[in-house]
């Protein structure tokens, strides 16, 4: 039985992944800041729940040490996140810091704790949920996107560091997905139409984002395909937009995207 350690399981992609993997003969270590939010997992087979706040360095070390001693972890799934949507000039300092402390520093510190374990066993997978905003810079995502870009860069960097030890590093790249995860909204005066256009673009003209089941299927692919591959767009629309960006390149894309958002 393989064991996966997952952060951010109280809702959305994390929650559905726990439910899915518990049916696939995986032992799942499910974590969240508030244990009450994941208490329902206690009734699922092979699921262990633990508290974890990625802004609490002491807890990161304690929980990591505990699970590595008690379980032979095969997969670390960095899934916890924090969202902000606003023009950079209107984003309060405390929210900028909270975003980076959770998304970047918290995930980096947690990953640090697991790397020696994976190197020692010469196998394993570090899987991380980033975002399409961590590939394509989007208006009103200056803080959120910057954090996700940093996380993407971290993963691509440790890919090289861990490949000699047969440890895989992969990222899941969601776009607009139907989950309870919501961006923490701030004033977007003057950008209302651009925000509306952006949401429509990310949904590819559909009324709603991709079903979370598509993300779960992509996660299953990433943890079972045994491929030497880093980027996994999480659904059909995310894949379409990802490929479009990669094929056009930044200089052509910026002109194309600006017209879509503002003209």
PDB file of C-alpha atoms in Angstrom:
ATOM      1  CA  UNK A   1       0.000   0.000   0.000  1.00  0.00           C
ATOM      2  CA  UNK A   2       1.427   3.374  -1.029  1.00  0.00           C
ATOM      3  CA  UNK A   3       1.234   6.341   1.336  1.00  0.00           C
ATOM      4  CA  UNK A   4       0.582   9.941   0.307  1.00  0.00           C
ATOM      5  CA  UNK A   5       0.822  13.037   2.514  1.00  0.00           C
ATOM      6  CA  UNK A   6      -1.537  15.816   1.348  1.00  0.00           C
ATOM      7  CA  UNK A   7      -1.892  19.426   2.506  1.00  0.00           C
ATOM      8  CA  UNK A   8      -4.975  21.608   2.068  1.00  0.00           C
ATOM      9  CA  UNK A   9      -7.595  18.852   2.162  1.00  0.00           C
ATOM     10  CA  UNK A  10     -10.528  20.753   3.697  1.00  0.00           C
ATOM     11  CA  UNK A  11     -12.066  21.587   0.311  1.00  0.00           C
ATOM     12  CA  UNK A  12     -11.746  21.482  -3.454  1.00  0.00           C
ATOM     13  CA  UNK A  13      -9.010  19.493  -5.161  1.00  0.00           C
ATOM     14  CA  UNK A  14      -7.446  18.320  -1.899  1.00  0.00           C
ATOM     15  CA  UNK A  15     -10.711  17.064  -0.445  1.00  0.00           C
ATOM     16  CA  UNK A  16     -11.748  15.187  -3.566  1.00  0.00           C
ATOM     17  CA  UNK A  17      -8.275  13.675  -3.945  1.00  0.00           C
ATOM     18  CA  UNK A  18      -8.460  12.243  -0.419  1.00  0.00           C
ATOM     19  CA  UNK A  19     -11.814  10.633  -1.183  1.00  0.00           C
ATOM     20  CA  UNK A  20     -10.607   9.267  -4.504  1.00  0.00           C
ATOM     21  CA  UNK A  21      -7.331   7.799  -3.240  1.00  0.00           C
ATOM     22  CA  UNK A  22      -8.935   6.205  -0.186  1.00  0.00           C
ATOM     23  CA  UNK A  23     -10.824   4.007  -2.664  1.00  0.00           C
ATOM     24  CA  UNK A  24      -7.633   3.174  -4.567  1.00  0.00           C
ATOM     25  CA  UNK A  25      -5.910   1.288  -1.758  1.00  0.00           C
ATOM     26  CA  UNK A  26      -3.733   4.264  -0.792  1.00  0.00           C
ATOM     27  CA  UNK A  27      -2.989   5.248   2.776  1.00  0.00           C
ATOM     28  CA  UNK A  28      -3.753   8.967   2.854  1.00  0.00           C
ATOM     29  CA  UNK A  29      -2.357  11.373   5.449  1.00  0.00           C
ATOM     30  CA  UNK A  30      -4.806  14.280   5.106  1.00  0.00           C
ATOM     31  CA  UNK A  31      -3.922  17.622   6.701  1.00  0.00           C
ATOM     32  CA  UNK A  32      -5.622  20.972   7.222  1.00  0.00           C
ATOM     33  CA  UNK A  33      -5.262  23.958   9.537  1.00  0.00           C
ATOM     34  CA  UNK A  34      -8.504  23.035  11.309  1.00  0.00           C
ATOM     35  CA  UNK A  35      -9.063  19.348  12.081  1.00  0.00           C
ATOM     36  CA  UNK A  36     -12.814  19.897  12.381  1.00  0.00           C
ATOM     37  CA  UNK A  37     -12.904  20.758   8.668  1.00  0.00           C
ATOM     38  CA  UNK A  38     -11.665  17.269   7.745  1.00  0.00           C
ATOM     39  CA  UNK A  39     -13.307  15.240  10.508  1.00  0.00           C
ATOM     40  CA  UNK A  40     -15.503  13.514   7.896  1.00  0.00           C
ATOM     41  CA  UNK A  41     -12.406  11.695   6.620  1.00  0.00           C
ATOM     42  CA  UNK A  42     -12.300   9.588   9.792  1.00  0.00           C
ATOM     43  CA  UNK A  43     -14.952   7.322   8.297  1.00  0.00           C
ATOM     44  CA  UNK A  44     -12.932   6.699   5.118  1.00  0.00           C
ATOM     45  CA  UNK A  45     -10.713   3.607   4.832  1.00  0.00           C
ATOM     46  CA  UNK A  46      -6.962   4.115   5.194  1.00  0.00           C
ATOM     47  CA  UNK A  47      -7.179   7.852   5.947  1.00  0.00           C
ATOM     48  CA  UNK A  48      -5.293   9.508   8.805  1.00  0.00           C
ATOM     49  CA  UNK A  49      -6.004  13.157   9.649  1.00  0.00           C
ATOM     50  CA  UNK A  50      -3.466  15.585  11.097  1.00  0.00           C
ATOM     51  CA  UNK A  51      -3.347  19.345  11.726  1.00  0.00           C
ATOM     52  CA  UNK A  52      -0.979  21.449   9.625  1.00  0.00           C
ATOM     53  CA  UNK A  53      -0.725  25.209   9.238  1.00  0.00           C
ATOM     54  CA  UNK A  54       1.903  26.121   6.643  1.00  0.00           C
ATOM     55  CA  UNK A  55       2.544  29.442   8.363  1.00  0.00           C
ATOM     56  CA  UNK A  56       3.627  27.598  11.543  1.00  0.00           C
ATOM     57  CA  UNK A  57       7.273  26.582  11.090  1.00  0.00           C
ATOM     58  CA  UNK A  58       7.366  24.591  14.341  1.00  0.00           C
ATOM     59  CA  UNK A  59       4.295  22.573  13.363  1.00  0.00           C
ATOM     60  CA  UNK A  60       5.719  21.902   9.883  1.00  0.00           C
ATOM     61  CA  UNK A  61       8.816  20.342  11.467  1.00  0.00           C
ATOM     62  CA  UNK A  62       6.881  18.401  14.104  1.00  0.00           C
ATOM     63  CA  UNK A  63       4.286  16.906  11.766  1.00  0.00           C
ATOM     64  CA  UNK A  64       6.855  16.110   9.071  1.00  0.00           C
ATOM     65  CA  UNK A  65       9.104  14.342  11.565  1.00  0.00           C
ATOM     66  CA  UNK A  66       6.161  12.397  12.999  1.00  0.00           C
ATOM     67  CA  UNK A  67       4.833  11.083   9.670  1.00  0.00           C
ATOM     68  CA  UNK A  68       8.264  10.231   8.286  1.00  0.00           C
ATOM     69  CA  UNK A  69       8.998   8.161  11.403  1.00  0.00           C
ATOM     70  CA  UNK A  70       5.603   6.427  11.458  1.00  0.00           C
ATOM     71  CA  UNK A  71       5.002   5.900   7.731  1.00  0.00           C
ATOM     72  CA  UNK A  72       7.062   5.213   4.633  1.00  0.00           C
ATOM     73  CA  UNK A  73       5.808   8.188   2.620  1.00  0.00           C
ATOM     74  CA  UNK A  74       5.778   7.565  -1.141  1.00  0.00           C
ATOM     75  CA  UNK A  75       4.268  10.893  -2.231  1.00  0.00           C
ATOM     76  CA  UNK A  76       4.244  14.423  -0.849  1.00  0.00           C
ATOM     77  CA  UNK A  77       1.359  16.396  -2.344  1.00  0.00           C
ATOM     78  CA  UNK A  78       1.731  20.133  -1.691  1.00  0.00           C
ATOM     79  CA  UNK A  79      -1.820  21.296  -2.318  1.00  0.00           C
ATOM     80  CA  UNK A  80      -2.570  24.026   0.242  1.00  0.00           C
ATOM     81  CA  UNK A  81      -2.912  27.549  -1.087  1.00  0.00           C
ATOM     82  CA  UNK A  82      -4.113  31.072  -0.430  1.00  0.00           C
ATOM     83  CA  UNK A  83      -5.744  33.352  -2.993  1.00  0.00           C
ATOM     84  CA  UNK A  84      -5.782  37.092  -3.643  1.00  0.00           C
ATOM     85  CA  UNK A  85      -7.199  38.972  -6.623  1.00  0.00           C
ATOM     86  CA  UNK A  86      -6.557  42.719  -6.847  1.00  0.00           C
ATOM     87  CA  UNK A  87      -4.359  45.299  -8.549  1.00  0.00           C
ATOM     88  CA  UNK A  88      -0.940  45.279  -6.915  1.00  0.00           C
ATOM     89  CA  UNK A  89      -1.295  48.888  -5.739  1.00  0.00           C
ATOM     90  CA  UNK A  90      -4.448  48.021  -3.755  1.00  0.00           C
ATOM     91  CA  UNK A  91      -3.214  44.861  -2.049  1.00  0.00           C
ATOM     92  CA  UNK A  92      -2.446  45.329   1.667  1.00  0.00           C
ATOM     93  CA  UNK A  93       1.038  44.386   2.841  1.00  0.00           C
ATOM     94  CA  UNK A  94      -0.335  41.884   5.355  1.00  0.00           C
ATOM     95  CA  UNK A  95      -2.076  39.960   2.571  1.00  0.00           C
ATOM     96  CA  UNK A  96       0.993  40.000   0.356  1.00  0.00           C
ATOM     97  CA  UNK A  97       2.999  38.537   3.219  1.00  0.00           C
ATOM     98  CA  UNK A  98       0.323  35.971   4.117  1.00  0.00           C
ATOM     99  CA  UNK A  99       0.184  34.785   0.519  1.00  0.00           C
ATOM    100  CA  UNK A 100       3.929  34.290   0.266  1.00  0.00           C
ATOM    101  CA  UNK A 101       4.228  32.800   3.750  1.00  0.00           C
ATOM    102  CA  UNK A 102       1.664  30.140   2.881  1.00  0.00           C
ATOM    103  CA  UNK A 103       2.177  29.466  -0.812  1.00  0.00           C
ATOM    104  CA  UNK A 104       5.933  29.936  -1.104  1.00  0.00           C
ATOM    105  CA  UNK A 105       7.679  29.751   2.262  1.00  0.00           C
ATOM    106  CA  UNK A 106       5.334  27.188   3.819  1.00  0.00           C
ATOM    107  CA  UNK A 107       5.536  24.845   0.838  1.00  0.00           C
ATOM    108  CA  UNK A 108       9.304  25.283   0.598  1.00  0.00           C
ATOM    109  CA  UNK A 109       9.848  24.489   4.280  1.00  0.00           C
ATOM    110  CA  UNK A 110       7.571  21.447   4.136  1.00  0.00           C
ATOM    111  CA  UNK A 111       9.284  20.162   1.006  1.00  0.00           C
ATOM    112  CA  UNK A 112      12.683  20.610   2.683  1.00  0.00           C
ATOM    113  CA  UNK A 113      11.586  18.278   5.474  1.00  0.00           C
ATOM    114  CA  UNK A 114      10.652  15.472   3.069  1.00  0.00           C
ATOM    115  CA  UNK A 115      13.586  15.672   0.647  1.00  0.00           C
ATOM    116  CA  UNK A 116      16.085  13.730   2.848  1.00  0.00           C
ATOM    117  CA  UNK A 117      13.491  10.959   3.266  1.00  0.00           C
ATOM    118  CA  UNK A 118      13.008  10.593  -0.501  1.00  0.00           C
ATOM    119  CA  UNK A 119      16.741  10.799  -1.236  1.00  0.00           C
ATOM    120  CA  UNK A 120      17.475   8.106   1.331  1.00  0.00           C
ATOM    121  CA  UNK A 121      14.910   5.689  -0.120  1.00  0.00           C
ATOM    122  CA  UNK A 122      15.913   6.657  -3.701  1.00  0.00           C
ATOM    123  CA  UNK A 123      12.319   6.863  -4.852  1.00  0.00           C
ATOM    124  CA  UNK A 124       9.180   8.898  -4.401  1.00  0.00           C
ATOM    125  CA  UNK A 125       7.266  11.822  -5.833  1.00  0.00           C
ATOM    126  CA  UNK A 126       6.868  15.464  -4.833  1.00  0.00           C
ATOM    127  CA  UNK A 127       3.642  16.703  -6.410  1.00  0.00           C
ATOM    128  CA  UNK A 128       2.571  20.344  -6.105  1.00  0.00           C
ATOM    129  CA  UNK A 129      -0.565  22.243  -7.065  1.00  0.00           C
ATOM    130  CA  UNK A 130       0.438  25.526  -8.682  1.00  0.00           C
ATOM    131  CA  UNK A 131      -1.868  27.396 -11.085  1.00  0.00           C
ATOM    132  CA  UNK A 132      -2.208  28.555 -14.662  1.00  0.00           C
ATOM    133  CA  UNK A 133      -1.416  31.930 -13.042  1.00  0.00           C
ATOM    134  CA  UNK A 134       1.975  30.404 -12.182  1.00  0.00           C
ATOM    135  CA  UNK A 135       2.661  29.974 -15.902  1.00  0.00           C
ATOM    136  CA  UNK A 136       0.799  32.893 -17.494  1.00  0.00           C
ATOM    137  CA  UNK A 137       0.918  36.309 -15.809  1.00  0.00           C
ATOM    138  CA  UNK A 138      -2.670  37.540 -15.475  1.00  0.00           C
ATOM    139  CA  UNK A 139      -3.989  41.024 -14.601  1.00  0.00           C
ATOM    140  CA  UNK A 140      -5.117  41.326 -10.959  1.00  0.00           C
ATOM    141  CA  UNK A 141      -2.956  38.303 -10.072  1.00  0.00           C
ATOM    142  CA  UNK A 142       0.277  40.183  -9.389  1.00  0.00           C
ATOM    143  CA  UNK A 143       0.566  38.770  -5.851  1.00  0.00           C
ATOM    144  CA  UNK A 144      -1.111  35.382  -6.301  1.00  0.00           C
ATOM    145  CA  UNK A 145       0.589  34.759  -9.639  1.00  0.00           C
ATOM    146  CA  UNK A 146       3.996  35.828  -8.331  1.00  0.00           C
ATOM    147  CA  UNK A 147       3.701  33.296  -5.499  1.00  0.00           C
ATOM    148  CA  UNK A 148       2.602  30.556  -7.891  1.00  0.00           C
ATOM    149  CA  UNK A 149       5.419  31.419 -10.320  1.00  0.00           C
ATOM    150  CA  UNK A 150       7.852  31.068  -7.413  1.00  0.00           C
ATOM    151  CA  UNK A 151       6.390  27.678  -6.521  1.00  0.00           C
ATOM    152  CA  UNK A 152       6.627  26.534 -10.148  1.00  0.00           C
ATOM    153  CA  UNK A 153      10.256  27.636 -10.245  1.00  0.00           C
ATOM    154  CA  UNK A 154      11.021  25.787  -7.002  1.00  0.00           C
ATOM    155  CA  UNK A 155       9.595  22.574  -8.438  1.00  0.00           C
ATOM    156  CA  UNK A 156      11.486  22.890 -11.697  1.00  0.00           C
ATOM    157  CA  UNK A 157      14.700  23.543  -9.761  1.00  0.00           C
ATOM    158  CA  UNK A 158      14.394  20.560  -7.417  1.00  0.00           C
ATOM    159  CA  UNK A 159      13.513  18.356 -10.397  1.00  0.00           C
ATOM    160  CA  UNK A 160      17.208  18.571 -11.333  1.00  0.00           C
ATOM    161  CA  UNK A 161      18.403  18.192  -7.751  1.00  0.00           C
ATOM    162  CA  UNK A 162      16.376  15.036  -7.128  1.00  0.00           C
ATOM    163  CA  UNK A 163      16.531  13.275 -10.496  1.00  0.00           C
ATOM    164  CA  UNK A 164      19.920  11.646  -9.638  1.00  0.00           C
ATOM    165  CA  UNK A 165      18.146  10.022  -6.659  1.00  0.00           C
ATOM    166  CA  UNK A 166      15.222   8.726  -8.767  1.00  0.00           C
ATOM    167  CA  UNK A 167      12.802  11.095  -7.024  1.00  0.00           C
ATOM    168  CA  UNK A 168      10.204  12.598  -9.352  1.00  0.00           C
ATOM    169  CA  UNK A 169       8.927  16.194  -9.168  1.00  0.00           C
ATOM    170  CA  UNK A 170       5.660  17.179 -10.857  1.00  0.00           C
ATOM    171  CA  UNK A 171       3.180  20.031 -10.772  1.00  0.00           C
ATOM    172  CA  UNK A 172      -0.592  20.144 -11.277  1.00  0.00           C
ATOM    173  CA  UNK A 173      -1.693  23.311 -13.113  1.00  0.00           C
ATOM    174  CA  UNK A 174      -5.362  24.181 -12.531  1.00  0.00           C
ATOM    175  CA  UNK A 175      -7.121  26.968 -14.365  1.00  0.00           C
ATOM    176  CA  UNK A 176     -10.710  27.894 -13.529  1.00  0.00           C
ATOM    177  CA  UNK A 177     -12.016  24.967 -11.468  1.00  0.00           C
ATOM    178  CA  UNK A 178     -15.320  24.518  -9.673  1.00  0.00           C
ATOM    179  CA  UNK A 179     -14.188  24.374  -6.039  1.00  0.00           C
ATOM    180  CA  UNK A 180     -14.888  26.166  -2.780  1.00  0.00           C
ATOM    181  CA  UNK A 181     -11.457  27.821  -3.082  1.00  0.00           C
ATOM    182  CA  UNK A 182     -12.096  31.516  -3.652  1.00  0.00           C
ATOM    183  CA  UNK A 183      -9.737  34.395  -4.249  1.00  0.00           C
ATOM    184  CA  UNK A 184      -9.711  36.822  -1.332  1.00  0.00           C
ATOM    185  CA  UNK A 185     -11.259  39.847  -3.112  1.00  0.00           C
ATOM    186  CA  UNK A 186     -10.132  43.450  -2.816  1.00  0.00           C
ATOM    187  CA  UNK A 187     -11.145  46.607  -4.635  1.00  0.00           C
ATOM    188  CA  UNK A 188     -10.827  46.268  -8.425  1.00  0.00           C
ATOM    189  CA  UNK A 189     -12.107  49.751  -9.342  1.00  0.00           C
ATOM    190  CA  UNK A 190     -11.357  50.443 -12.983  1.00  0.00           C
ATOM    191  CA  UNK A 191     -10.723  46.788 -13.794  1.00  0.00           C
ATOM    192  CA  UNK A 192     -14.246  45.398 -13.557  1.00  0.00           C
ATOM    193  CA  UNK A 193     -14.529  44.642 -17.279  1.00  0.00           C
ATOM    194  CA  UNK A 194     -11.030  43.196 -17.464  1.00  0.00           C
ATOM    195  CA  UNK A 195     -11.833  40.914 -14.526  1.00  0.00           C
ATOM    196  CA  UNK A 196     -15.042  39.800 -16.229  1.00  0.00           C
ATOM    197  CA  UNK A 197     -13.195  39.159 -19.487  1.00  0.00           C
ATOM    198  CA  UNK A 198     -10.485  37.246 -17.670  1.00  0.00           C
ATOM    199  CA  UNK A 199     -12.953  34.923 -15.944  1.00  0.00           C
ATOM    200  CA  UNK A 200     -14.718  34.278 -19.245  1.00  0.00           C
ATOM    201  CA  UNK A 201     -11.374  33.569 -20.934  1.00  0.00           C
ATOM    202  CA  UNK A 202     -10.248  31.144 -18.217  1.00  0.00           C
ATOM    203  CA  UNK A 203     -13.552  29.277 -18.491  1.00  0.00           C
ATOM    204  CA  UNK A 204     -13.168  29.214 -22.293  1.00  0.00           C
ATOM    205  CA  UNK A 205     -16.545  30.895 -22.676  1.00  0.00           C
ATOM    206  CA  UNK A 206     -18.354  28.384 -20.491  1.00  0.00           C
ATOM    207  CA  UNK A 207     -20.609  29.419 -17.621  1.00  0.00           C
ATOM    208  CA  UNK A 208     -18.521  27.509 -15.055  1.00  0.00           C
ATOM    209  CA  UNK A 209     -14.990  26.294 -14.591  1.00  0.00           C
ATOM    210  CA  UNK A 210     -13.838  22.714 -15.059  1.00  0.00           C
ATOM    211  CA  UNK A 211     -15.273  20.067 -12.772  1.00  0.00           C
ATOM    212  CA  UNK A 212     -12.898  19.145  -9.966  1.00  0.00           C
ATOM    213  CA  UNK A 213     -13.089  15.508 -11.081  1.00  0.00           C
ATOM    214  CA  UNK A 214     -10.880  16.437 -14.058  1.00  0.00           C
ATOM    215  CA  UNK A 215      -8.188  17.636 -11.656  1.00  0.00           C
ATOM    216  CA  UNK A 216      -8.442  14.440  -9.625  1.00  0.00           C
ATOM    217  CA  UNK A 217      -8.074  12.347 -12.778  1.00  0.00           C
ATOM    218  CA  UNK A 218      -4.978  14.355 -13.719  1.00  0.00           C
ATOM    219  CA  UNK A 219      -3.523  13.856 -10.245  1.00  0.00           C
ATOM    220  CA  UNK A 220      -4.104  10.122 -10.588  1.00  0.00           C
ATOM    221  CA  UNK A 221      -2.316  10.200 -13.947  1.00  0.00           C
ATOM    222  CA  UNK A 222       0.635  12.108 -12.469  1.00  0.00           C
ATOM    223  CA  UNK A 223       1.109   9.684  -9.572  1.00  0.00           C
ATOM    224  CA  UNK A 224       0.721   6.512 -11.625  1.00  0.00           C
ATOM    225  CA  UNK A 225       2.117   7.149 -15.127  1.00  0.00           C
ATOM    226  CA  UNK A 226       5.773   6.872 -14.030  1.00  0.00           C
ATOM    227  CA  UNK A 227       6.709   9.463 -16.676  1.00  0.00           C
ATOM    228  CA  UNK A 228       9.662  11.836 -16.480  1.00  0.00           C
ATOM    229  CA  UNK A 229       7.348  14.818 -16.918  1.00  0.00           C
ATOM    230  CA  UNK A 230       6.900  18.014 -14.848  1.00  0.00           C
ATOM    231  CA  UNK A 231       3.841  19.979 -16.061  1.00  0.00           C
ATOM    232  CA  UNK A 232       0.311  18.551 -15.848  1.00  0.00           C
ATOM    233  CA  UNK A 233      -2.451  21.037 -16.769  1.00  0.00           C
ATOM    234  CA  UNK A 234      -5.391  19.822 -14.727  1.00  0.00           C
ATOM    235  CA  UNK A 235      -8.217  19.823 -17.270  1.00  0.00           C
ATOM    236  CA  UNK A 236      -9.016  20.258 -20.968  1.00  0.00           C
ATOM    237  CA  UNK A 237      -9.400  24.047 -20.804  1.00  0.00           C
ATOM    238  CA  UNK A 238      -6.238  24.504 -18.725  1.00  0.00           C
ATOM    239  CA  UNK A 239      -4.365  22.341 -21.242  1.00  0.00           C
ATOM    240  CA  UNK A 240      -5.697  24.400 -24.165  1.00  0.00           C
ATOM    241  CA  UNK A 241      -4.674  27.722 -22.585  1.00  0.00           C
ATOM    242  CA  UNK A 242      -1.307  26.319 -21.461  1.00  0.00           C
ATOM    243  CA  UNK A 243      -0.488  25.061 -24.971  1.00  0.00           C
ATOM    244  CA  UNK A 244      -1.631  28.350 -26.505  1.00  0.00           C
ATOM    245  CA  UNK A 245       0.760  30.295 -24.269  1.00  0.00           C
ATOM    246  CA  UNK A 246       3.682  27.942 -24.889  1.00  0.00           C
ATOM    247  CA  UNK A 247       3.199  27.991 -28.646  1.00  0.00           C
ATOM    248  CA  UNK A 248       2.844  31.782 -28.939  1.00  0.00           C
ATOM    249  CA  UNK A 249       5.626  32.851 -26.592  1.00  0.00           C
ATOM    250  CA  UNK A 250       5.472  35.879 -24.300  1.00  0.00           C
ATOM    251  CA  UNK A 251       5.869  38.641 -26.905  1.00  0.00           C
ATOM    252  CA  UNK A 252       3.025  37.505 -29.161  1.00  0.00           C
ATOM    253  CA  UNK A 253       0.915  36.384 -26.240  1.00  0.00           C
ATOM    254  CA  UNK A 254       1.027  39.725 -24.423  1.00  0.00           C
ATOM    255  CA  UNK A 255      -0.500  41.490 -27.430  1.00  0.00           C
ATOM    256  CA  UNK A 256      -3.128  38.787 -27.917  1.00  0.00           C
ATOM    257  CA  UNK A 257      -4.050  38.687 -24.234  1.00  0.00           C
ATOM    258  CA  UNK A 258      -4.178  42.467 -23.758  1.00  0.00           C
ATOM    259  CA  UNK A 259      -6.732  42.745 -26.551  1.00  0.00           C
ATOM    260  CA  UNK A 260      -8.802  39.961 -24.966  1.00  0.00           C
ATOM    261  CA  UNK A 261      -8.814  41.700 -21.585  1.00  0.00           C
ATOM    262  CA  UNK A 262      -9.021  45.417 -22.363  1.00  0.00           C
ATOM    263  CA  UNK A 263     -10.156  46.082 -25.948  1.00  0.00           C
TER     264      UNK A 263
END
